[in-house]
Short mmCIF file of C-alpha atoms and ligand atoms in Angstrom, two decimals:
data_model
loop_
_atom_site.label_atom_id
_atom_site.label_comp_id
_atom_site.label_asym_id
_atom_site.label_seq_id
_atom_site.Cartn_x
_atom_site.Cartn_y
_atom_site.Cartn_z
CA MET A 1396 -141.71 -140.90 -64.25
CA ASP A 1397 -140.68 -137.29 -64.81
CA LYS A 1398 -141.15 -135.86 -68.28
CA ILE A 1399 -138.00 -135.47 -70.38
CA ILE A 1400 -137.09 -131.81 -70.22
CA LEU A 1401 -137.03 -130.30 -73.71
CA ILE A 1402 -134.96 -127.15 -74.07
CA THR A 1403 -134.71 -125.45 -77.47
CA THR A 1404 -132.62 -122.70 -79.04
CA PRO A 1405 -133.42 -120.81 -82.24
CA LEU A 1406 -132.21 -122.30 -85.50
CA TYR A 1407 -129.51 -119.90 -86.62
CA TYR A 1408 -129.25 -118.58 -90.15
CA VAL A 1409 -126.27 -120.08 -91.92
CA ASN A 1410 -125.51 -117.09 -94.12
CA ALA A 1411 -123.23 -115.41 -91.58
CA ASP A 1412 -120.55 -116.69 -89.23
CA PRO A 1413 -121.70 -117.48 -85.70
CA HIS A 1414 -121.01 -114.64 -83.27
CA ILE A 1415 -121.20 -113.94 -79.58
CA GLY A 1416 -124.99 -113.47 -79.63
CA HIS A 1417 -125.50 -116.99 -80.93
CA ALA A 1418 -122.99 -118.32 -78.41
CA TYR A 1419 -124.92 -116.56 -75.64
CA THR A 1420 -128.19 -118.38 -76.30
CA GLN A 1421 -126.31 -121.68 -76.61
CA VAL A 1422 -124.38 -121.25 -73.38
CA ALA A 1423 -127.59 -120.39 -71.54
CA ALA A 1424 -129.35 -123.43 -72.96
CA ASP A 1425 -126.43 -125.71 -72.20
CA THR A 1426 -126.19 -124.39 -68.64
CA LEU A 1427 -129.87 -125.15 -68.00
CA ALA A 1428 -129.52 -128.59 -69.60
CA ARG A 1429 -126.46 -129.45 -67.53
CA TYR A 1430 -128.16 -128.42 -64.33
CA TRP A 1431 -131.20 -130.62 -64.87
CA ARG A 1432 -129.02 -133.56 -65.92
CA GLN A 1433 -126.96 -133.02 -62.80
CA ARG A 1434 -130.20 -133.28 -60.81
CA GLY A 1435 -130.87 -136.65 -62.41
CA ARG A 1436 -133.46 -135.47 -64.93
CA GLU A 1437 -133.47 -136.61 -68.53
CA VAL A 1438 -132.93 -133.64 -70.84
CA HIS A 1439 -133.17 -133.14 -74.57
CA LEU A 1440 -131.35 -130.05 -75.84
CA LEU A 1441 -132.43 -129.21 -79.37
CA THR A 1442 -130.59 -126.79 -81.64
CA GLY A 1443 -129.85 -126.46 -85.33
CA THR A 1444 -129.71 -124.24 -88.39
CA ASP A 1445 -132.19 -122.29 -90.52
CA GLU A 1446 -131.21 -122.86 -94.13
CA HIS A 1447 -134.02 -121.91 -96.50
CA GLY A 1448 -135.17 -118.63 -98.03
CA GLU A 1449 -134.12 -115.75 -100.12
CA LYS A 1450 -131.51 -114.38 -97.75
CA ILE A 1451 -129.57 -117.65 -97.75
CA LEU A 1452 -129.90 -118.09 -101.52
CA ARG A 1453 -128.63 -114.57 -102.19
CA ALA A 1454 -125.68 -115.07 -99.84
CA ALA A 1455 -124.68 -118.28 -101.63
CA ARG A 1456 -125.04 -116.66 -105.06
CA GLN A 1457 -122.97 -113.71 -104.00
CA ILE A 1458 -119.97 -115.97 -103.60
CA ASN A 1459 -120.92 -118.18 -106.55
CA LYS A 1460 -121.48 -121.19 -104.40
CA ASP A 1461 -123.99 -123.96 -104.87
CA VAL A 1462 -126.61 -123.26 -102.23
CA LYS A 1463 -126.64 -126.80 -100.78
CA GLU A 1464 -122.87 -126.72 -100.44
CA PHE A 1465 -123.17 -123.29 -98.85
CA VAL A 1466 -125.68 -124.40 -96.20
CA ASP A 1467 -123.72 -127.59 -95.48
CA GLU A 1468 -120.65 -125.51 -94.73
CA GLY A 1469 -122.68 -123.05 -92.67
CA ALA A 1470 -124.18 -125.78 -90.49
CA GLU A 1471 -120.69 -127.21 -89.88
CA LYS A 1472 -119.43 -123.83 -88.63
CA PHE A 1473 -122.09 -123.81 -85.92
CA LYS A 1474 -121.46 -127.43 -84.96
CA LYS A 1475 -117.74 -126.77 -84.69
CA LEU A 1476 -118.28 -123.78 -82.46
CA TRP A 1477 -120.67 -125.64 -80.18
CA GLU A 1478 -118.09 -128.35 -79.74
CA LYS A 1479 -115.47 -125.80 -78.85
CA LEU A 1480 -117.73 -124.09 -76.32
CA ASN A 1481 -118.59 -127.40 -74.65
CA ILE A 1482 -122.25 -127.22 -75.68
CA ASN A 1483 -123.67 -130.64 -75.02
CA TYR A 1484 -126.69 -130.71 -77.34
CA ASP A 1485 -128.77 -133.83 -78.01
CA GLN A 1486 -130.10 -133.02 -81.45
CA PHE A 1487 -129.08 -130.75 -84.30
CA ILE A 1488 -131.86 -130.21 -86.81
CA ARG A 1489 -131.43 -128.50 -90.14
CA THR A 1490 -134.42 -127.14 -92.05
CA THR A 1491 -133.08 -128.98 -95.10
CA ASP A 1492 -133.37 -132.35 -93.32
CA LYS A 1493 -135.89 -134.68 -94.93
CA ILE A 1494 -137.76 -135.33 -91.70
CA HIS A 1495 -138.24 -131.61 -91.27
CA ILE A 1496 -139.41 -131.04 -94.84
CA ASP A 1497 -141.88 -133.91 -94.57
CA THR A 1498 -143.18 -132.52 -91.28
CA VAL A 1499 -143.70 -129.05 -92.77
CA ASN A 1500 -145.67 -130.65 -95.60
CA LYS A 1501 -147.79 -132.62 -93.20
CA VAL A 1502 -148.54 -129.60 -91.01
CA LEU A 1503 -149.44 -127.29 -93.87
CA TYR A 1504 -151.63 -129.91 -95.45
CA THR A 1505 -153.40 -130.46 -92.13
CA LEU A 1506 -154.01 -126.75 -91.62
CA TYR A 1507 -155.23 -126.39 -95.21
CA GLU A 1508 -157.65 -129.28 -94.75
CA LYS A 1509 -158.89 -127.66 -91.55
CA GLY A 1510 -159.68 -124.48 -93.45
CA LEU A 1511 -157.08 -122.48 -91.54
CA ILE A 1512 -155.11 -121.63 -94.68
CA TYR A 1513 -156.69 -119.72 -97.56
CA LYS A 1514 -155.54 -118.13 -100.82
CA GLY A 1515 -155.45 -114.33 -101.13
CA ASP A 1516 -153.31 -111.48 -102.37
CA TYR A 1517 -150.43 -110.00 -100.47
CA SER A 1518 -149.47 -106.46 -101.05
CA GLY A 1519 -146.93 -104.86 -98.77
CA LEU A 1520 -143.29 -104.61 -97.86
CA TYR A 1521 -140.70 -107.25 -97.10
CA CYS A 1522 -137.32 -107.13 -95.38
CA VAL A 1523 -135.05 -109.85 -96.78
CA PRO A 1524 -132.35 -109.70 -94.05
CA CYS A 1525 -135.06 -110.08 -91.36
CA GLU A 1526 -137.31 -112.26 -93.56
CA THR A 1527 -140.25 -110.24 -92.22
CA PHE A 1528 -143.37 -108.63 -93.74
CA PHE A 1529 -144.32 -105.05 -92.91
CA THR A 1530 -147.25 -102.83 -93.78
CA PRO A 1531 -146.46 -99.37 -95.23
CA SER A 1532 -147.71 -97.77 -92.00
CA GLN A 1533 -145.13 -99.74 -89.98
CA ALA A 1534 -142.22 -98.53 -92.11
CA GLU A 1535 -140.89 -95.02 -92.46
CA GLU A 1536 -139.36 -94.13 -95.83
CA ASN A 1537 -139.33 -97.74 -96.94
CA LEU A 1538 -136.85 -98.75 -94.24
CA CYS A 1539 -137.16 -101.84 -92.06
CA PRO A 1540 -138.30 -100.81 -88.55
CA ASP A 1541 -136.12 -103.62 -87.09
CA CYS A 1542 -132.82 -103.44 -88.97
CA GLY A 1543 -133.07 -100.13 -90.84
CA ARG A 1544 -132.33 -101.65 -94.23
CA GLU A 1545 -134.30 -100.98 -97.40
CA LEU A 1546 -137.59 -102.84 -97.78
CA GLU A 1547 -138.78 -104.49 -100.98
CA SER A 1548 -142.34 -104.11 -102.29
CA LEU A 1549 -144.31 -107.28 -102.84
CA SER A 1550 -147.63 -107.65 -104.57
CA GLN A 1551 -148.63 -111.17 -105.42
CA GLU A 1552 -150.90 -114.09 -104.80
CA SER A 1553 -150.18 -115.70 -101.45
CA TYR A 1554 -151.63 -118.19 -99.02
CA PHE A 1555 -152.56 -116.95 -95.56
CA PHE A 1556 -152.74 -118.58 -92.16
CA LYS A 1557 -155.76 -117.43 -90.11
CA LEU A 1558 -153.62 -115.99 -87.34
CA SER A 1559 -156.33 -113.47 -86.42
CA ALA A 1560 -158.60 -116.31 -85.27
CA PHE A 1561 -156.23 -117.06 -82.37
CA LYS A 1562 -155.91 -113.61 -80.84
CA ASP A 1563 -158.31 -114.08 -77.92
CA LYS A 1564 -157.08 -117.57 -77.19
CA LEU A 1565 -153.49 -116.33 -77.15
CA LEU A 1566 -154.30 -113.50 -74.77
CA ARG A 1567 -156.14 -115.91 -72.50
CA HIS A 1568 -153.23 -118.33 -72.51
CA ILE A 1569 -150.80 -115.56 -71.58
CA GLU A 1570 -153.06 -114.43 -68.72
CA GLU A 1571 -153.59 -117.92 -67.39
CA ASN A 1572 -149.96 -119.02 -67.64
CA PRO A 1573 -147.78 -116.39 -65.97
CA ASP A 1574 -144.57 -118.22 -66.93
CA PHE A 1575 -145.45 -118.61 -70.60
CA ILE A 1576 -143.56 -115.48 -71.72
CA MET A 1577 -140.50 -114.43 -69.75
CA PRO A 1578 -139.23 -111.99 -68.70
CA GLY A 1579 -142.20 -109.79 -67.72
CA SER A 1580 -141.10 -106.93 -69.99
CA ARG A 1581 -141.46 -109.18 -73.04
CA LYS A 1582 -144.81 -110.43 -71.84
CA ASN A 1583 -146.03 -106.83 -71.68
CA GLU A 1584 -144.65 -106.18 -75.16
CA ILE A 1585 -146.61 -109.13 -76.56
CA LYS A 1586 -149.78 -108.21 -74.69
CA GLY A 1587 -149.47 -104.70 -76.12
CA PHE A 1588 -148.96 -106.10 -79.59
CA LEU A 1589 -151.99 -108.36 -79.27
CA ALA A 1590 -154.12 -105.48 -78.06
CA GLY A 1591 -153.91 -104.06 -81.60
CA GLU A 1592 -155.26 -105.65 -84.74
CA LEU A 1593 -153.81 -109.11 -85.40
CA LYS A 1594 -153.68 -109.70 -89.14
CA ASP A 1595 -153.62 -113.06 -90.89
CA LEU A 1596 -150.13 -114.18 -91.83
CA SER A 1597 -148.87 -114.53 -95.39
CA ILE A 1598 -147.19 -117.93 -95.38
CA SER A 1599 -146.10 -118.40 -98.98
CA ARG A 1600 -144.18 -116.63 -101.72
CA LEU A 1601 -144.31 -117.18 -105.46
CA ASP A 1602 -140.85 -115.94 -106.33
CA VAL A 1603 -138.61 -117.74 -103.84
CA GLU A 1604 -136.93 -120.82 -105.27
CA TRP A 1605 -134.94 -122.05 -102.27
CA GLY A 1606 -137.37 -123.55 -99.80
CA ILE A 1607 -140.18 -126.03 -99.23
CA LYS A 1608 -143.04 -126.04 -101.74
CA LEU A 1609 -146.61 -125.86 -100.47
CA PRO A 1610 -148.04 -129.39 -100.59
CA PHE A 1611 -151.30 -128.16 -102.10
CA ASP A 1612 -149.84 -125.62 -104.57
CA SER A 1613 -146.29 -126.27 -105.68
CA ARG A 1614 -145.96 -122.86 -107.34
CA HIS A 1615 -145.61 -121.45 -103.83
CA THR A 1616 -142.70 -121.67 -101.38
CA VAL A 1617 -143.35 -121.78 -97.62
CA TYR A 1618 -142.47 -118.60 -95.74
CA VAL A 1619 -139.13 -119.25 -94.01
CA TRP A 1620 -140.41 -118.43 -90.54
CA VAL A 1621 -143.26 -120.93 -90.76
CA ASP A 1622 -140.74 -123.44 -92.09
CA ALA A 1623 -138.19 -122.76 -89.32
CA LEU A 1624 -140.59 -122.61 -86.35
CA LEU A 1625 -141.89 -126.06 -87.19
CA ASN A 1626 -138.46 -127.53 -86.37
CA TYR A 1627 -139.52 -127.52 -82.74
CA ILE A 1628 -141.98 -130.30 -83.49
CA SER A 1629 -140.32 -131.91 -86.50
CA ALA A 1630 -137.20 -132.65 -84.46
CA PRO A 1631 -138.94 -134.48 -81.60
CA GLY A 1632 -140.86 -136.63 -84.09
CA TYR A 1633 -144.26 -135.09 -84.88
CA LEU A 1634 -144.24 -136.62 -88.38
CA ASN A 1635 -145.16 -140.09 -87.26
CA GLU A 1636 -146.47 -138.96 -83.90
CA GLN A 1637 -144.20 -141.50 -82.33
CA GLN A 1638 -143.85 -142.14 -78.63
CA CYS A 1639 -140.72 -139.98 -78.62
CA PHE A 1640 -142.84 -137.00 -79.64
CA ARG A 1641 -145.24 -137.59 -76.79
CA ASP A 1642 -142.29 -137.97 -74.42
CA LEU A 1643 -140.72 -134.69 -75.48
CA TRP A 1644 -143.39 -132.25 -76.50
CA PRO A 1645 -144.31 -129.68 -75.19
CA ALA A 1646 -140.96 -127.97 -74.79
CA ASP A 1647 -140.27 -126.85 -71.26
CA MET A 1648 -138.03 -123.93 -72.13
CA GLN A 1649 -137.66 -122.24 -75.50
CA LEU A 1650 -134.77 -119.80 -75.45
CA LEU A 1651 -134.32 -117.01 -77.97
CA GLY A 1652 -133.33 -113.38 -78.29
CA LYS A 1653 -135.80 -110.52 -77.91
CA ASP A 1654 -135.48 -109.83 -81.66
CA ILE A 1655 -137.64 -112.83 -82.48
CA ILE A 1656 -140.11 -112.84 -79.60
CA LYS A 1657 -143.16 -112.08 -81.78
CA PHE A 1658 -142.51 -115.10 -83.94
CA HIS A 1659 -142.20 -117.31 -80.87
CA ALA A 1660 -144.89 -115.84 -78.65
CA VAL A 1661 -147.57 -115.08 -81.25
CA ILE A 1662 -147.17 -116.99 -84.53
CA TRP A 1663 -145.69 -120.15 -83.04
CA PRO A 1664 -148.27 -120.71 -80.27
CA ALA A 1665 -151.07 -119.92 -82.73
CA MET A 1666 -149.74 -122.61 -85.07
CA LEU A 1667 -149.64 -125.06 -82.18
CA MET A 1668 -153.19 -124.17 -81.19
CA ALA A 1669 -154.26 -124.71 -84.79
CA LEU A 1670 -152.73 -128.19 -84.61
CA ASN A 1671 -154.32 -128.87 -81.21
CA LEU A 1672 -150.90 -129.32 -79.67
CA PRO A 1673 -149.93 -128.11 -76.19
CA LEU A 1674 -147.90 -124.92 -75.90
CA PRO A 1675 -144.38 -124.72 -74.49
CA GLY A 1676 -144.03 -124.09 -70.76
CA THR A 1677 -141.87 -121.00 -71.20
CA VAL A 1678 -140.71 -118.87 -74.09
CA PHE A 1679 -137.78 -116.89 -72.69
CA ALA A 1680 -136.49 -113.95 -74.70
CA HIS A 1681 -133.11 -112.79 -73.50
CA GLY A 1682 -131.58 -109.39 -74.16
CA TRP A 1683 -129.25 -108.07 -76.81
CA TRP A 1684 -125.47 -107.83 -76.70
CA THR A 1685 -123.57 -104.88 -78.01
CA SER A 1686 -119.79 -104.75 -78.28
CA GLU A 1687 -117.81 -102.02 -76.50
CA GLY A 1688 -120.98 -99.92 -76.33
CA LYS A 1689 -121.93 -100.22 -79.99
CA LYS A 1690 -124.22 -102.40 -82.05
CA MET A 1691 -122.14 -105.25 -83.48
CA SER A 1692 -121.58 -104.83 -87.19
CA LYS A 1693 -119.14 -106.02 -89.78
CA SER A 1694 -118.57 -102.48 -91.00
CA LEU A 1695 -117.61 -101.27 -87.51
CA GLY A 1696 -115.37 -104.32 -87.17
CA ASN A 1697 -116.58 -104.90 -83.59
CA VAL A 1698 -118.27 -108.27 -84.00
CA VAL A 1699 -117.09 -110.50 -81.14
CA ASP A 1700 -115.94 -113.88 -82.42
CA PRO A 1701 -116.75 -116.41 -79.69
CA ALA A 1702 -114.04 -118.84 -80.81
CA GLN A 1703 -111.42 -116.12 -80.54
CA ALA A 1704 -112.74 -114.98 -77.15
CA ALA A 1705 -112.61 -118.60 -75.95
CA ASP A 1706 -108.99 -118.90 -77.15
CA GLU A 1707 -108.06 -115.73 -75.37
CA TRP A 1708 -109.84 -116.32 -72.04
CA GLY A 1709 -110.70 -120.01 -71.95
CA VAL A 1710 -114.07 -121.58 -72.65
CA ASP A 1711 -115.21 -121.62 -69.04
CA ALA A 1712 -114.33 -117.99 -68.43
CA LEU A 1713 -116.25 -116.98 -71.55
CA ARG A 1714 -119.29 -118.99 -70.50
CA TYR A 1715 -119.08 -117.42 -67.05
CA TYR A 1716 -118.69 -113.88 -68.32
CA LEU A 1717 -121.70 -114.19 -70.64
CA LEU A 1718 -124.03 -115.35 -67.89
CA ARG A 1719 -122.51 -113.20 -65.14
CA GLN A 1720 -122.27 -109.85 -66.88
CA VAL A 1721 -125.99 -109.30 -67.47
CA THR A 1722 -129.18 -110.37 -65.80
CA PHE A 1723 -130.72 -112.85 -68.18
CA GLY A 1724 -133.46 -110.99 -70.05
CA GLN A 1725 -131.68 -107.64 -70.07
CA ASP A 1726 -129.37 -106.16 -72.67
CA GLY A 1727 -125.63 -106.34 -72.17
CA ASP A 1728 -122.39 -104.96 -73.45
CA PHE A 1729 -119.35 -107.10 -74.21
CA SER A 1730 -116.35 -105.18 -72.98
CA LYS A 1731 -112.81 -106.49 -72.80
CA SER A 1732 -111.94 -104.41 -69.78
CA ARG A 1733 -114.97 -105.62 -67.80
CA PHE A 1734 -114.23 -109.19 -68.84
CA LYS A 1735 -110.68 -108.83 -67.56
CA GLU A 1736 -111.89 -107.34 -64.31
CA ARG A 1737 -114.28 -110.23 -63.68
CA TYR A 1738 -111.66 -112.77 -64.73
CA ASP A 1739 -109.03 -111.38 -62.37
CA THR A 1740 -111.30 -110.73 -59.41
CA GLU A 1741 -113.97 -113.39 -59.45
CA LEU A 1742 -112.35 -116.30 -61.28
CA ALA A 1743 -108.62 -116.04 -60.60
CA ASN A 1744 -108.68 -114.41 -57.14
CA GLU A 1745 -111.89 -115.46 -55.47
CA LEU A 1746 -112.51 -118.94 -56.89
CA GLY A 1747 -109.08 -120.02 -58.15
CA ASN A 1748 -107.22 -118.76 -55.09
CA LEU A 1749 -109.63 -120.35 -52.65
CA LEU A 1750 -108.96 -123.77 -54.14
CA SER A 1751 -105.24 -123.29 -54.36
CA ARG A 1752 -104.73 -121.83 -50.86
CA VAL A 1753 -106.89 -124.47 -49.15
CA LEU A 1754 -105.12 -127.32 -50.93
CA SER A 1755 -101.70 -125.80 -50.24
CA MET A 1756 -102.50 -125.64 -46.54
CA ILE A 1757 -103.80 -129.20 -46.46
CA GLU A 1758 -100.64 -130.36 -48.24
CA LYS A 1759 -98.39 -128.37 -45.97
CA TYR A 1760 -99.96 -129.07 -42.58
CA ARG A 1761 -101.36 -132.57 -43.26
CA PRO A 1762 -104.02 -132.21 -40.49
CA ASN A 1763 -106.58 -134.84 -39.59
CA ALA A 1764 -109.93 -133.90 -41.05
CA SER A 1765 -112.31 -133.30 -38.18
CA SER A 1766 -115.91 -132.17 -38.10
CA VAL A 1767 -116.26 -130.49 -34.76
CA SER A 1768 -118.06 -127.34 -35.84
CA PRO A 1769 -119.27 -126.23 -39.28
CA GLU A 1770 -119.38 -122.60 -38.07
CA GLY A 1771 -122.41 -121.71 -40.16
CA LEU A 1772 -120.89 -122.72 -43.48
CA ASP A 1773 -123.05 -125.83 -43.58
CA LEU A 1774 -126.17 -123.67 -43.54
CA THR A 1775 -124.90 -121.52 -46.41
CA VAL A 1776 -124.20 -124.63 -48.48
CA GLU A 1777 -127.59 -126.18 -47.74
CA ALA A 1778 -129.40 -122.90 -48.48
CA ALA A 1779 -127.56 -122.60 -51.81
CA LEU A 1780 -128.54 -126.11 -52.85
CA GLY A 1781 -132.12 -125.65 -51.69
CA ASN A 1782 -132.79 -122.63 -53.89
CA LEU A 1783 -131.49 -123.88 -57.19
CA ASP A 1784 -134.49 -125.60 -58.81
CA LYS A 1785 -136.64 -122.52 -58.49
CA LEU A 1786 -133.95 -120.23 -59.91
CA TYR A 1787 -133.02 -122.52 -62.79
CA ARG A 1788 -136.71 -122.75 -63.74
CA LYS A 1789 -136.63 -118.98 -64.15
CA ALA A 1790 -133.22 -119.07 -65.90
CA ASP A 1791 -132.08 -116.59 -63.25
CA PHE A 1792 -128.37 -117.13 -63.79
CA SER A 1793 -127.37 -113.93 -62.00
CA ALA A 1794 -129.13 -114.97 -58.80
CA ILE A 1795 -127.57 -118.43 -58.98
CA LEU A 1796 -124.08 -117.03 -59.49
CA ASP A 1797 -124.67 -114.56 -56.65
CA ILE A 1798 -125.42 -117.48 -54.34
CA ILE A 1799 -122.32 -119.39 -55.46
CA TRP A 1800 -120.08 -116.36 -55.10
CA ASP A 1801 -121.54 -115.53 -51.73
CA LEU A 1802 -120.37 -118.95 -50.60
CA ILE A 1803 -116.93 -118.48 -52.15
CA LYS A 1804 -116.51 -115.08 -50.52
CA LYS A 1805 -117.65 -116.41 -47.14
CA ALA A 1806 -115.07 -119.19 -47.44
CA ASN A 1807 -112.32 -116.69 -48.26
CA SER A 1808 -113.25 -114.54 -45.26
CA TYR A 1809 -113.32 -117.67 -43.12
CA VAL A 1810 -109.71 -118.36 -44.10
CA GLU A 1811 -108.73 -114.81 -43.11
CA GLN A 1812 -110.61 -114.95 -39.83
CA SER A 1813 -109.58 -118.41 -38.70
CA LYS A 1814 -105.91 -118.01 -39.71
CA PRO A 1815 -104.98 -121.65 -40.28
CA TRP A 1816 -101.27 -120.72 -40.37
CA ILE A 1817 -101.49 -119.70 -36.72
CA LEU A 1818 -103.71 -122.68 -35.79
CA ALA A 1819 -101.01 -124.92 -37.30
CA LYS A 1820 -98.78 -123.86 -34.45
CA GLU A 1821 -101.32 -123.36 -31.69
CA ASP A 1822 -104.33 -125.60 -32.18
CA PRO A 1823 -103.92 -128.57 -34.59
CA GLY A 1824 -107.38 -129.90 -33.66
CA LYS A 1825 -109.07 -126.69 -34.73
CA LEU A 1826 -106.89 -126.56 -37.85
CA GLY A 1827 -108.26 -129.94 -38.96
CA CYS A 1828 -111.79 -128.65 -38.49
CA VAL A 1829 -111.23 -125.37 -40.38
CA LEU A 1830 -109.62 -127.10 -43.34
CA ALA A 1831 -112.31 -129.78 -43.36
CA ASN A 1832 -114.97 -127.06 -43.47
CA LEU A 1833 -113.18 -125.40 -46.36
CA PHE A 1834 -112.84 -128.72 -48.17
CA ARG A 1835 -116.59 -129.22 -47.82
CA VAL A 1836 -117.31 -125.77 -49.19
CA LEU A 1837 -115.04 -126.42 -52.17
CA ARG A 1838 -116.75 -129.74 -52.81
CA ALA A 1839 -120.08 -127.92 -53.00
CA VAL A 1840 -118.62 -125.12 -55.11
CA GLY A 1841 -117.26 -127.66 -57.61
CA TRP A 1842 -120.76 -129.03 -57.91
CA LEU A 1843 -122.49 -125.66 -58.11
CA ILE A 1844 -120.28 -124.25 -60.88
CA TYR A 1845 -120.63 -127.34 -63.07
CA PRO A 1846 -123.51 -126.12 -65.28
CA PHE A 1847 -121.68 -122.85 -65.99
CA MET A 1848 -118.08 -124.05 -66.14
CA PRO A 1849 -117.97 -127.81 -66.67
CA SER A 1850 -114.20 -128.06 -67.11
CA ALA A 1851 -113.37 -125.97 -64.06
CA SER A 1852 -115.80 -128.07 -62.06
CA GLY A 1853 -113.97 -131.21 -63.20
CA GLN A 1854 -110.64 -129.67 -62.20
CA VAL A 1855 -111.92 -128.76 -58.73
CA PHE A 1856 -113.02 -132.35 -58.15
CA GLU A 1857 -109.79 -133.74 -59.53
CA GLN A 1858 -107.73 -131.55 -57.20
CA LEU A 1859 -109.93 -132.47 -54.23
CA GLY A 1860 -109.53 -136.11 -55.25
CA ILE A 1861 -113.25 -136.88 -55.38
CA SER A 1862 -115.80 -137.75 -58.04
CA PRO A 1863 -119.30 -137.01 -56.77
CA ALA A 1864 -122.00 -138.81 -58.72
CA CYS A 1865 -125.06 -137.09 -57.31
CA VAL A 1866 -126.04 -134.25 -55.06
CA ASP A 1867 -125.97 -136.48 -51.97
CA ASP A 1868 -122.23 -136.89 -52.48
CA ILE A 1869 -121.62 -133.22 -51.84
CA LYS A 1870 -124.01 -132.73 -48.92
CA TRP A 1871 -122.31 -131.24 -45.91
CA ASN A 1872 -122.32 -134.36 -43.76
CA LYS A 1873 -120.96 -136.70 -46.41
CA GLU A 1874 -117.59 -137.86 -45.08
CA ILE A 1875 -114.37 -136.39 -46.47
CA SER A 1876 -110.78 -137.40 -46.67
CA PHE A 1877 -107.66 -135.39 -47.36
CA ASN A 1878 -105.82 -138.46 -48.60
CA SER A 1879 -106.52 -138.12 -52.30
CA ILE A 1880 -105.98 -134.40 -52.78
CA ASN A 1881 -103.93 -133.54 -55.77
CA LYS A 1882 -103.12 -129.85 -56.02
CA GLY A 1883 -102.77 -128.94 -59.67
CA GLU A 1884 -102.43 -125.97 -61.97
CA PRO A 1885 -104.29 -122.75 -61.06
CA LEU A 1886 -107.91 -122.95 -62.20
CA PHE A 1887 -107.76 -119.57 -63.86
CA PRO A 1888 -104.16 -118.58 -64.56
CA LYS A 1889 -103.39 -114.87 -64.38
CA LYS A 1890 -103.61 -113.22 -67.81
O1 ME8 B 1948 -133.40 -115.18 -86.19
N1 ME8 B 1948 -127.36 -110.51 -78.72
O2 ME8 B 1948 -131.63 -116.57 -86.73
P1 ME8 B 1948 -130.37 -115.66 -86.37
C1 ME8 B 1948 -128.02 -111.54 -78.19
N2 ME8 B 1948 -133.21 -118.13 -88.09
N3 ME8 B 1948 -128.44 -112.60 -78.90
C2 ME8 B 1948 -128.18 -112.62 -80.22
C3 ME8 B 1948 -127.49 -111.56 -80.84
C4 ME8 B 1948 -127.06 -110.46 -80.03
N4 ME8 B 1948 -126.39 -109.43 -80.51
N5 ME8 B 1948 -127.40 -111.86 -82.14
C5 ME8 B 1948 -127.98 -113.07 -82.33
C6 ME8 B 1948 -132.94 -116.20 -86.68
N6 ME8 B 1948 -128.46 -113.53 -81.16
C7 ME8 B 1948 -133.89 -117.28 -87.20
C8 ME8 B 1948 -134.45 -118.03 -86.02
S1 ME8 B 1948 -135.95 -119.98 -84.95
C9 ME8 B 1948 -137.18 -120.96 -85.46
C10 ME8 B 1948 -135.42 -119.12 -86.39
C11 ME8 B 1948 -129.11 -114.83 -80.96
O3 ME8 B 1948 -129.19 -116.39 -86.90
C12 ME8 B 1948 -130.48 -114.69 -80.32
O4 ME8 B 1948 -130.86 -115.93 -79.77
O5 ME8 B 1948 -130.60 -114.26 -86.78
C13 ME8 B 1948 -131.34 -114.38 -81.52
O6 ME8 B 1948 -132.72 -114.59 -81.29
C14 ME8 B 1948 -130.77 -115.37 -82.52
O7 ME8 B 1948 -129.36 -115.40 -82.23
C15 ME8 B 1948 -131.03 -114.94 -83.95
O8 ME8 B 1948 -130.30 -115.78 -84.79
#
């Protein structure tokens, strides 16, 4: 039996409202999950929220809210948005869940017993918004090298994880597993980072009240990143090492943004190695979105609210735009004018029009579906289907959408070239064949767009009057009938 495919997203901080960057990772994860389910694989999509630490506590205090109430509300905001964006996740873990807290305790105790955690003194700088430690040489003028905000000085007793002991093993793993860190640019970044000195990691703080206490020294609170990363094994059931854990772990695809690649491609695998657990198949760090050419920030007022964008354009169009606009792995810019351009051209004109014109012609001419000659379209459909597994494994959404749109464009040109309105008068036999070919292309297109645009896919099938259950149902030679077509509203109405 095939392994259950485990796909993970980061656990988002609950101190701020979800924005387009969070939606991006979710849409990508959901698209991968939908594809593999569509191929008959069992998938577990894991997501959740990161709720401990000083940043969260300060945010709650700032608005005089009880911190538990604050994180409960924060988690709900994410859940609500995922529902709106049609994100079909299987598990939502919160770092305040008991099973997670118990798992963190178990892991830290195990590592302590193994001699991989020791007590020392930490002296250095800390960025609260990024929840990250820096040495003075990494920071200019006391400013965070990542976010530019002021750093705080820390000097206190702390427990350390022997991260340095894993440097060579990590480098070897990266070399031996070319798909472990994707894309290649991120892999090079991590290899460069590991080429320098890898210091042990401070994993506890004395002065943070909101978090998990160290099981062997309750004066200390676990560093939020160690806490949060462990969700990836607490959620699938590491605590009791149940069968479900063995069925799910290791993750096949861990998705995240490039901002947190070091945590996921250095600290996280080292922790797994320390626990003698297998490493994830792929850690994929996608790029960063800006908005209208600028970094998104509250003060600039240019933060894109995904719920609002979905209201304005429709959920499917938003999902499409996010995965179409940039090659997954590269940075991108959210621009209303480019969104509109893609909406009008690719969704309304190319895809929406193809469906509506083909169905109008079938309704009008009522030909007999015939299968005399596929005129090459069959090969394009088969080639598209044949390439998908490989591309989805690489999360190469751009290449997949290129293939789908190539098919759509070919079908539109085929309409222009074969001129069914003339065939209706001159060659009814050929007309039946042309419209049957187009019906078959649309059947495949409905299937192919499903992971990206699940509702539009459903509408295509409804209008074609079919309900394919598996890929065999959309293969070229599977019989068709025009009897159940049901031309409906435009897929993507003009804005
Ligand atoms: O880092 N462009 O949570 P977070 C693209 N709690 N992606 C973006 C983005 C943008 N402008 N902004 C956010 C944390 N993201 C930790 C994670 S995991 C164990 C703990 C996405 O709320 C992207 O996936 O700051 C990024 O890595 C993540 O949100 C950061 O979310």
